[in-house]
Amino acid sequence: MSVLRLNQVSKSFGADLLFENVSLDINQKDKIALIGKNGTGKSTLFKIILNELSPDQGDVFIHGQTKIGYLSQNIIENENHSLYEEVLKVFNDVIAVEKQLTIIQNEMKHDYTPELLARYSRMEDKFNHLGGYSYLVKIDTLLSHFGFKKDEYNRKIKTFSGGEKTRIAFAKLLMVEPDILLLDEPTNHMDIEIIEWLEDYLRSYQKAVFVITHDKYFINKVCKKIFEIDQQSLETYHGNYDDYEIEKVNRYERMMKLYEKQQKEIQHLQSFVDRFRYKAKKAKSAQDRIKKIDRIDKYDKPTQSSSKVNIGFKTRRPTNIYILELNDLTIGYDEPLLKSINFKMRGFEKVGIIGPNGSGKTTLIKTIMSTIKPLSGEVKFNKQLKIGYFDQNLQQFNKSKTLLETIHSIYPTRTLTEVRTDLAKVMFTQDDVHKYISMLSGGELVKLHLLFLMLEEPDLLILDEPTNHLDIDTKNVIEDVFEAYEGPMLFISHDRYFINKVASKIISIGDKLEVYHGNYSDYIGEQVKKEVKKETRSKPKKKFSLDDEMKKMETAIFDIEKKIDDQRQILFEKEVYTDRLRYKQENSLLKDLEKELNERYHELEVLMKKEY
């Protein structure tokens, strides 16, 4: 069933058309990605859905009482609240019912009547329906998965960083459980561990998810449909990102064949017209063909975007010798973050560094670059190397200068034509070159930074989150550029698609630093092997007998069913149903037993299938 529909929606800002005649449907449980280049109107489309902007034409239909949840820091009501106070606000209705239950329970201690019992029963049903017996567990679960520990629950919201506040807002939004989750770049500012949990959560979320993202790995794991805004229109693709890439090429080829076939038909008709339109005997036939040409519903020639980043990094001949050694290195500031690091890097390796936020990734590369002194140990370069560094904070440019002035200030001997050619390689053309640095978006700053890295011609690239802020098309090009780069490269990234395509070795930072050979898929494979070995060690091998296992299972089921009958009787005891806390505890035990019984029946079914 459709919960949200857009019909022929168009939007312009001044003379700039973002999109026109956009129609789409979102159904219950849909998992949809909205993709497109930066500036094509993806966030604007979200704002139209949220009624923050009005379309120039078209309609937005939201079904009935559909509740839409949008990830923004506006979800946080009061930054003077503690973390726990703030998330409790989501459950105000539940807490109000809980208070009513306590009041009725106290009344029942003094004046137990059937009327009070009936009120209590109705209120308890409402409490249960609102998730009253699980909301505290839900708070702990979500905050934990978003990286918050219980000793942070009493911290004021205002004391958290911007990225932490985003995660608080996200956790709070998931607690609300809206019918449609609108998420704009949800994986920004999150480490891989949180992202992977979030993917599993959203994939099993029982309502609709509509997400703007440039994270191809995320799309592959979560989404079953893709909307793409391209050349002012919206196209729908079924499947994940890999399916989309194949279908996009197929559609282009199909449309090109149809266009070319139609053009041949038109040319054939036009050729007859040109030959015979002025000859009396054939003039009528020529006119018929002119009418036929006019009646043809002509296909537009399919186009592919030609505006792409066009950079390449020069490097010296790759070498097999070790260019960098870390010997017994301890890094940190006042206290050690990581100790006893030993690592060697050859002159052709591309090393991806992964790990949770705050684990020491950036500290490690800054120590390697001598920006931070090691607490102990040694960073040793075996030859003099020119390092090209990409800083994710993008703060090295003078905001009061234009793009032209910025390049001229560092490369004063380059001609105007050369500078314009350089800027065109990262899609700054015509009047764009007169833009001030302060006017550039995050994606534009990244492209400018990469251009400077190319112009520097470094011997070793050290990159801190190089794909942040980039749209999918630009990411595709950057992935290809760094995959083709033959020189050594050390980079931090949470972009698993980028890591998978570029890395030849992985440094994983957790409680300690571990090194893995291969790309991200190889790293995941090693992690799975570790888990399997751990489980195998912890489970001693026993001779398996199907009959014995079935008998044990049947006995276990009989015991649980007896316990359930006994537990149900307990709930009817006066000292239990008149004590709300005791009733809650006993009811929770009953639900646990019923859950265990279902699990045992499922296990018995599996065993019976093995028998046959």
Coordinates of N, CA and C in Angstrom, one line a residue, residues 342-513:
N342 N 54.1 -2.0 15.4 CA 55.2 -2.4 14.5 C 54.6 -2.6 13.1
F343 N 55.1 -1.9 12.1 CA 54.5 -2.0 10.8 C 55.5 -1.6 9.7
K344 N 55.5 -2.3 8.6 CA 56.3 -1.9 7.5 C 55.5 -1.7 6.2
M345 N 55.9 -0.7 5.4 CA 55.1 -0.4 4.2 C 56.0 -0.4 3.0
R346 N 55.7 -1.1 1.9 CA 56.5 -1.1 0.7 C 56.1 0.0 -0.2
G347 N 56.9 0.3 -1.2 CA 56.7 1.5 -2.1 C 55.7 1.4 -3.1
F348 N 54.8 0.3 -3.1 CA 53.7 0.2 -4.0 C 52.4 -0.1 -3.3
E349 N 52.4 -0.2 -2.0 CA 51.3 -0.6 -1.2 C 50.3 0.5 -1.0
K350 N 49.0 0.2 -1.0 CA 47.9 1.1 -0.7 C 47.2 0.6 0.6
V351 N 47.5 1.3 1.7 CA 47.1 0.8 3.0 C 45.9 1.6 3.5
G352 N 44.8 0.9 3.7 CA 43.6 1.5 4.3 C 43.6 1.4 5.8
I353 N 43.3 2.4 6.5 CA 43.2 2.4 8.0 C 41.8 2.5 8.4
I354 N 41.3 1.5 9.1 CA 39.9 1.5 9.6 C 39.8 1.4 11.1
G355 N 38.7 1.8 11.7 CA 38.5 1.6 13.1 C 37.5 2.6 13.6
P356 N 37.0 2.5 14.8 CA 36.0 3.4 15.4 C 36.5 4.8 15.5
N357 N 35.6 5.8 15.5 CA 35.9 7.2 15.8 C 36.6 7.2 17.2
G358 N 37.7 8.0 17.2 CA 38.4 8.2 18.5 C 39.4 7.1 18.8
S359 N 39.6 6.1 17.9 CA 40.5 5.0 18.1 C 41.9 5.4 17.9
G360 N 42.2 6.5 17.2 CA 43.6 6.9 17.0 C 44.0 6.9 15.5
K361 N 43.1 6.8 14.6 CA 43.5 6.7 13.1 C 44.2 8.0 12.7
T362 N 43.6 9.2 12.9 CA 44.2 10.4 12.5 C 45.4 10.7 13.3
T363 N 45.4 10.4 14.6 CA 46.6 10.5 15.4 C 47.8 9.8 14.8
L364 N 47.5 8.5 14.3 CA 48.6 7.7 13.7 C 49.2 8.4 12.5
I365 N 48.4 8.9 11.6 CA 48.9 9.5 10.4 C 49.6 10.8 10.7
K366 N 49.1 11.5 11.7 CA 49.8 12.8 12.0 C 51.1 12.5 12.7
T367 N 51.2 11.4 13.4 CA 52.5 11.0 14.0 C 53.5 10.6 12.9
I368 N 53.0 9.9 11.9 CA 53.8 9.5 10.8 C 54.4 10.7 10.1
M369 N 53.5 11.8 10.0 CA 53.9 13.0 9.3 C 54.7 13.9 10.2
S370 N 55.0 13.6 11.4 CA 55.7 14.4 12.4 C 54.9 15.6 12.8
T371 N 53.6 15.7 12.6 CA 52.8 16.8 13.1 C 52.6 16.6 14.6
I372 N 52.6 15.4 15.1 CA 52.5 15.0 16.5 C 53.7 14.2 16.8
K373 N 54.4 14.4 17.9 CA 55.5 13.6 18.3 C 55.1 12.3 18.9
P374 N 55.8 11.2 18.6 CA 55.4 9.9 19.3 C 55.7 10.0 20.8
L375 N 54.9 9.2 21.5 CA 55.2 9.2 23.0 C 56.5 8.3 23.2
S376 N 56.6 7.3 22.3 CA 57.9 6.5 22.4 C 57.9 5.7 21.1
G377 N 59.1 5.1 20.8 CA 59.3 4.4 19.5 C 59.7 5.3 18.4
E378 N 59.6 4.7 17.2 CA 60.3 5.4 16.0 C 59.4 5.3 14.8
V379 N 59.4 6.4 14.0 CA 58.8 6.5 12.7 C 60.0 6.7 11.8
K380 N 60.2 5.7 10.9 CA 61.4 5.7 10.1 C 61.1 5.7 8.6
F381 N 61.5 6.7 7.8 CA 61.4 6.7 6.4 C 62.7 6.3 5.8
N382 N 62.7 5.3 4.9 CA 64.0 4.7 4.4 C 64.5 5.5 3.2
K383 N 63.8 6.5 2.8 CA 64.3 7.4 1.8 C 63.5 8.7 1.9
Q384 N 64.1 9.8 1.3 CA 63.4 11.1 1.4 C 62.2 11.1 0.5
L385 N 61.0 11.3 1.1 CA 59.8 11.3 0.3 C 59.0 12.6 0.5
K386 N 58.5 13.0 -0.7 CA 57.6 14.2 -0.7 C 56.2 13.7 -0.4
I387 N 55.6 14.1 0.7 CA 54.3 13.6 1.1 C 53.2 14.6 0.7
G388 N 52.1 14.0 0.1 CA 50.9 14.8 -0.3 C 49.8 14.4 0.7
Y389 N 49.4 15.4 1.5 CA 48.4 15.1 2.6 C 47.0 15.7 2.3
F390 N 46.0 14.9 2.4 CA 44.6 15.3 2.3 C 44.0 15.3 3.7
D391 N 43.6 16.5 4.1 CA 43.0 16.7 5.5 C 41.5 16.8 5.4
Q392 N 40.8 15.9 6.1 CA 39.4 15.9 5.9 C 38.7 17.2 6.4
N393 N 39.4 18.0 7.2 CA 38.8 19.2 7.7 C 38.8 20.3 6.6
L394 N 39.6 20.2 5.5 CA 39.5 21.1 4.4 C 39.7 22.6 4.8
Q395 N 40.6 22.9 5.7 CA 40.7 24.2 6.2 C 41.9 25.0 5.7
Q396 N 42.7 24.4 4.7 CA 44.0 25.0 4.4 C 43.9 26.1 3.4
F397 N 42.7 26.4 2.8 CA 42.6 27.4 1.8 C 42.1 28.7 2.5
N398 N 42.6 29.8 1.9 CA 42.2 31.2 2.3 C 40.8 31.5 1.7
K399 N 39.8 31.6 2.6 CA 38.4 31.7 2.2 C 38.1 33.0 1.4
S400 N 39.0 34.0 1.6 CA 38.7 35.3 0.9 C 39.3 35.4 -0.5
K401 N 39.9 34.3 -1.0 CA 40.5 34.3 -2.3 C 39.5 33.5 -3.3
T402 N 39.7 33.9 -4.6 CA 38.9 33.1 -5.6 C 39.7 31.9 -5.9
L403 N 39.1 31.0 -6.7 CA 39.8 29.8 -7.2 C 41.1 30.2 -8.0
L404 N 40.9 31.1 -8.9 CA 42.1 31.5 -9.7 C 43.2 32.1 -8.8
E405 N 42.8 32.9 -7.9 CA 43.8 33.5 -7.0 C 44.5 32.5 -6.1
T406 N 43.7 31.5 -5.7 CA 44.3 30.4 -4.8 C 45.4 29.6 -5.5
I407 N 45.1 29.2 -6.8 CA 46.1 28.5 -7.5 C 47.3 29.4 -7.9
H408 N 47.1 30.6 -8.3 CA 48.2 31.6 -8.6 C 49.0 31.9 -7.4
S409 N 48.5 31.9 -6.2 CA 49.3 32.2 -5.0 C 50.3 31.1 -4.7
I410 N 50.0 29.9 -5.2 CA 50.9 28.7 -4.9 C 51.8 28.4 -6.2
Y411 N 51.2 28.6 -7.4 CA 51.9 28.4 -8.6 C 51.9 29.6 -9.5
P412 N 52.6 30.7 -9.1 CA 52.6 32.0 -9.7 C 53.1 32.0 -11.2
T413 N 53.8 30.9 -11.6 CA 54.3 30.9 -13.0 C 53.4 30.3 -14.0
R414 N 52.3 29.7 -13.5 CA 51.3 29.2 -14.4 C 50.5 30.3 -15.1
T415 N 50.3 30.1 -16.4 CA 49.5 31.1 -17.2 C 48.0 30.9 -16.8
L416 N 47.2 32.0 -17.2 CA 45.8 31.9 -17.0 C 45.1 30.7 -17.7
T417 N 45.6 30.4 -18.9 CA 45.1 29.3 -19.6 C 45.4 28.0 -18.9
E418 N 46.6 27.9 -18.4 CA 47.0 26.6 -17.6 C 46.1 26.5 -16.4
V419 N 45.9 27.6 -15.7 CA 45.2 27.5 -14.4 C 43.7 27.1 -14.7
R420 N 43.1 27.7 -15.8 CA 41.8 27.4 -16.2 C 41.7 25.9 -16.6
T421 N 42.7 25.4 -17.3 CA 42.7 24.0 -17.7 C 42.8 23.1 -16.4
D422 N 43.6 23.5 -15.5 CA 43.7 22.7 -14.2 C 42.4 22.7 -13.5
L423 N 41.7 23.8 -13.4 CA 40.4 23.9 -12.6 C 39.3 23.1 -13.4
A424 N 39.4 23.1 -14.7 CA 38.4 22.4 -15.5 C 38.5 20.9 -15.2
K425 N 39.7 20.4 -14.8 CA 39.9 19.0 -14.5 C 39.0 18.5 -13.4
V426 N 38.7 19.5 -12.5 CA 37.8 19.1 -11.3 C 36.5 19.9 -11.4
M427 N 36.1 20.1 -12.7 CA 34.7 20.6 -13.0 C 34.5 22.1 -12.6
F428 N 35.5 22.9 -12.5 CA 35.3 24.3 -12.3 C 35.6 25.0 -13.7
T429 N 34.5 25.4 -14.4 CA 34.7 26.0 -15.7 C 34.1 27.4 -15.8
Q430 N 34.4 28.1 -16.8 CA 33.8 29.4 -17.1 C 33.9 30.3 -15.9
D431 N 32.7 30.8 -15.5 CA 32.7 31.8 -14.3 C 33.0 31.1 -13.0
D432 N 33.0 29.8 -12.9 CA 33.2 29.1 -11.7 C 34.6 29.5 -11.1
V433 N 35.6 29.8 -12.0 CA 36.9 30.1 -11.5 C 37.0 31.4 -10.7
H434 N 35.9 32.2 -10.8 CA 35.9 33.4 -10.0 C 35.2 33.2 -8.6
K435 N 34.8 32.0 -8.4 CA 34.1 31.8 -7.1 C 35.1 31.9 -5.9
Y436 N 34.6 32.5 -4.8 CA 35.4 32.6 -3.6 C 35.4 31.2 -2.9
I437 N 36.5 30.9 -2.2 CA 36.6 29.7 -1.5 C 35.5 29.5 -0.5
S438 N 35.1 30.6 0.1 CA 34.0 30.6 1.1 C 32.7 30.2 0.6
M439 N 32.5 30.2 -0.8 CA 31.3 29.9 -1.4 C 31.2 28.4 -1.8
L440 N 32.3 27.7 -1.7 CA 32.4 26.3 -2.2 C 31.7 25.3 -1.2
S441 N 31.0 24.3 -1.8 CA 30.4 23.3 -1.0 C 31.5 22.3 -0.5
G442 N 31.2 21.4 0.4 CA 32.1 20.4 0.8 C 32.7 19.6 -0.3
G443 N 31.8 19.1 -1.3 CA 32.3 18.4 -2.4 C 33.2 19.1 -3.3
E444 N 33.0 20.4 -3.5 CA 33.8 21.3 -4.3 C 35.2 21.5 -3.6
L445 N 35.2 21.6 -2.3 CA 36.5 21.8 -1.6 C 37.3 20.5 -1.7
V446 N 36.6 19.3 -1.6 CA 37.4 18.1 -1.8 C 38.0 18.0 -3.2
K447 N 37.3 18.4 -4.2 CA 37.8 18.3 -5.6 C 39.0 19.3 -5.8
L448 N 38.9 20.5 -5.1 CA 40.0 21.4 -5.2 C 41.2 20.9 -4.5
H449 N 41.0 20.3 -3.4 CA 42.1 19.7 -2.6 C 42.8 18.6 -3.4
L450 N 42.0 17.7 -4.1 CA 42.6 16.7 -4.9 C 43.4 17.2 -6.1
L451 N 42.9 18.3 -6.6 CA 43.6 19.0 -7.7 C 45.0 19.4 -7.2
F452 N 45.1 20.0 -6.0 CA 46.4 20.5 -5.5 C 47.3 19.3 -5.2
L453 N 46.7 18.2 -4.8 CA 47.6 17.0 -4.6 C 48.2 16.5 -5.9
M454 N 47.4 16.6 -7.0 CA 47.9 16.2 -8.3 C 49.0 17.1 -8.7
L455 N 48.8 18.4 -8.5 CA 49.8 19.4 -8.9 C 51.1 19.3 -8.2
E456 N 51.0 18.8 -6.9 CA 52.2 18.7 -6.1 C 53.1 17.5 -6.5
E457 N 52.5 16.5 -7.2 CA 53.2 15.3 -7.6 C 54.0 14.7 -6.5
P458 N 53.3 14.2 -5.4 CA 54.0 13.7 -4.2 C 54.5 12.3 -4.5
D459 N 55.4 11.8 -3.6 CA 55.9 10.4 -3.7 C 55.1 9.5 -2.8
L460 N 54.4 10.0 -1.8 CA 53.6 9.2 -0.9 C 52.3 10.0 -0.6
L461 N 51.2 9.4 -0.9 CA 49.9 10.1 -0.6 C 49.4 9.6 0.8
I462 N 49.0 10.6 1.6 CA 48.4 10.3 2.9 C 47.1 11.0 3.0
L463 N 46.0 10.3 3.0 CA 44.6 10.8 2.8 C 43.8 10.5 4.0
D464 N 43.1 11.5 4.5 CA 42.1 11.4 5.7 C 40.7 11.6 5.1
E465 N 40.0 10.5 5.0 CA 38.6 10.5 4.5 C 38.4 11.3 3.1
P466 N 39.1 10.8 2.1 CA 39.1 11.6 0.8 C 37.8 11.6 0.1
T467 N 36.8 10.7 0.4 CA 35.6 10.6 -0.4 C 34.4 11.3 0.3
N468 N 34.6 11.9 1.5 CA 33.5 12.6 2.2 C 33.0 13.7 1.3
H469 N 31.7 13.9 1.3 CA 31.0 15.1 0.6 C 30.9 14.8 -0.9
L470 N 31.5 13.7 -1.5 CA 31.4 13.6 -2.9 C 30.2 12.8 -3.3
D471 N 29.6 13.2 -4.5 CA 28.5 12.4 -5.0 C 29.0 11.1 -5.7
I472 N 28.0 10.2 -6.0 CA 28.4 8.9 -6.5 C 29.2 9.0 -7.8
D473 N 28.8 9.8 -8.7 CA 29.6 9.9 -10.0 C 31.0 10.3 -9.7
T474 N 31.2 11.3 -8.9 CA 32.6 11.7 -8.6 C 33.4 10.7 -7.8
K475 N 32.7 10.0 -6.9 CA 33.3 8.9 -6.2 C 33.8 7.8 -7.1
N476 N 33.0 7.5 -8.1 CA 33.4 6.5 -9.1 C 34.7 6.8 -9.8
V477 N 34.8 8.1 -10.2 CA 36.0 8.6 -10.9 C 37.2 8.5 -9.9
I478 N 37.0 9.0 -8.7 CA 38.1 9.1 -7.7 C 38.6 7.6 -7.4
E479 N 37.6 6.7 -7.3 CA 38.0 5.3 -7.0 C 38.9 4.8 -8.2
D480 N 38.5 5.1 -9.4 CA 39.3 4.7 -10.6 C 40.7 5.3 -10.6
V481 N 40.7 6.6 -10.2 CA 42.0 7.3 -10.2 C 43.0 6.7 -9.2
F482 N 42.5 6.4 -8.0 CA 43.4 5.9 -7.0 C 43.6 4.4 -7.2
E483 N 42.7 3.7 -7.8 CA 43.0 2.3 -8.1 C 44.1 2.2 -9.2
A484 N 44.1 3.1 -10.1 CA 45.1 3.1 -11.2 C 46.5 3.7 -10.7
Y485 N 46.4 4.5 -9.6 CA 47.7 5.1 -9.1 C 48.6 3.9 -8.7
E486 N 49.9 4.0 -9.1 CA 50.8 2.9 -8.8 C 51.7 3.2 -7.7
G487 N 51.6 4.4 -7.1 CA 52.5 4.7 -6.0 C 52.0 4.3 -4.6
P488 N 52.7 4.5 -3.6 CA 52.3 4.2 -2.2 C 51.3 5.2 -1.7
M489 N 50.4 4.6 -0.9 CA 49.2 5.4 -0.4 C 48.8 4.9 1.0
L490 N 48.6 5.8 1.9 CA 48.1 5.5 3.2 C 46.9 6.3 3.4
F491 N 45.7 5.7 3.7 CA 44.5 6.5 3.8 C 43.6 5.9 4.9
I492 N 42.8 6.9 5.5 CA 41.8 6.6 6.4 C 40.4 6.7 5.7
S493 N 39.6 5.7 5.9 CA 38.2 5.9 5.2 C 37.2 5.0 6.0
H494 N 36.0 5.5 5.9 CA 34.8 4.7 6.4 C 34.0 4.2 5.2
D495 N 34.5 4.6 4.0 CA 33.8 4.2 2.7 C 34.3 2.9 2.3
R496 N 33.5 1.9 2.6 CA 33.9 0.5 2.4 C 34.0 0.1 0.9
Y497 N 33.2 0.8 0.0 CA 33.3 0.5 -1.4 C 34.7 1.0 -1.9
F498 N 35.1 2.2 -1.4 CA 36.4 2.8 -1.8 C 37.5 1.9 -1.3
I499 N 37.4 1.5 0.0 CA 38.5 0.7 0.6 C 38.6 -0.6 -0.2
N500 N 37.5 -1.2 -0.6 CA 37.5 -2.5 -1.3 C 38.1 -2.4 -2.7
K501 N 37.9 -1.2 -3.3 CA 38.4 -1.0 -4.7 C 39.9 -0.7 -4.7
V502 N 40.4 0.1 -3.6 CA 41.7 0.7 -3.7 C 42.7 -0.1 -2.8
A503 N 42.3 -0.5 -1.6 CA 43.3 -1.0 -0.7 C 44.0 -2.3 -1.1
S504 N 45.3 -2.5 -0.8 CA 45.9 -3.8 -1.0 C 46.3 -4.3 0.4
K505 N 46.1 -3.5 1.4 CA 46.4 -4.0 2.8 C 45.5 -3.1 3.7
I506 N 45.1 -3.7 4.9 CA 44.2 -3.0 5.8 C 44.9 -3.0 7.2
I507 N 44.9 -1.8 7.8 CA 45.3 -1.7 9.2 C 44.0 -1.5 10.0
S508 N 43.6 -2.4 10.9 CA 42.4 -2.3 11.7 C 42.8 -1.9 13.1
I509 N 42.2 -0.8 13.6 CA 42.6 -0.3 14.9 C 41.4 -0.5 15.8
G510 N 41.6 -1.3 16.8 CA 40.6 -1.5 17.9 C 41.2 -1.3 19.2
D511 N 41.2 -2.4 20.0 CA 42.0 -2.4 21.3 C 43.4 -2.5 21.0
K512 N 43.8 -3.0 19.8 CA 45.2 -3.0 19.3 C 45.2 -2.9 17.8
L513 N 46.3 -2.7 17.3 CA 46.5 -2.5 15.8 C 46.8 -3.9 15.2

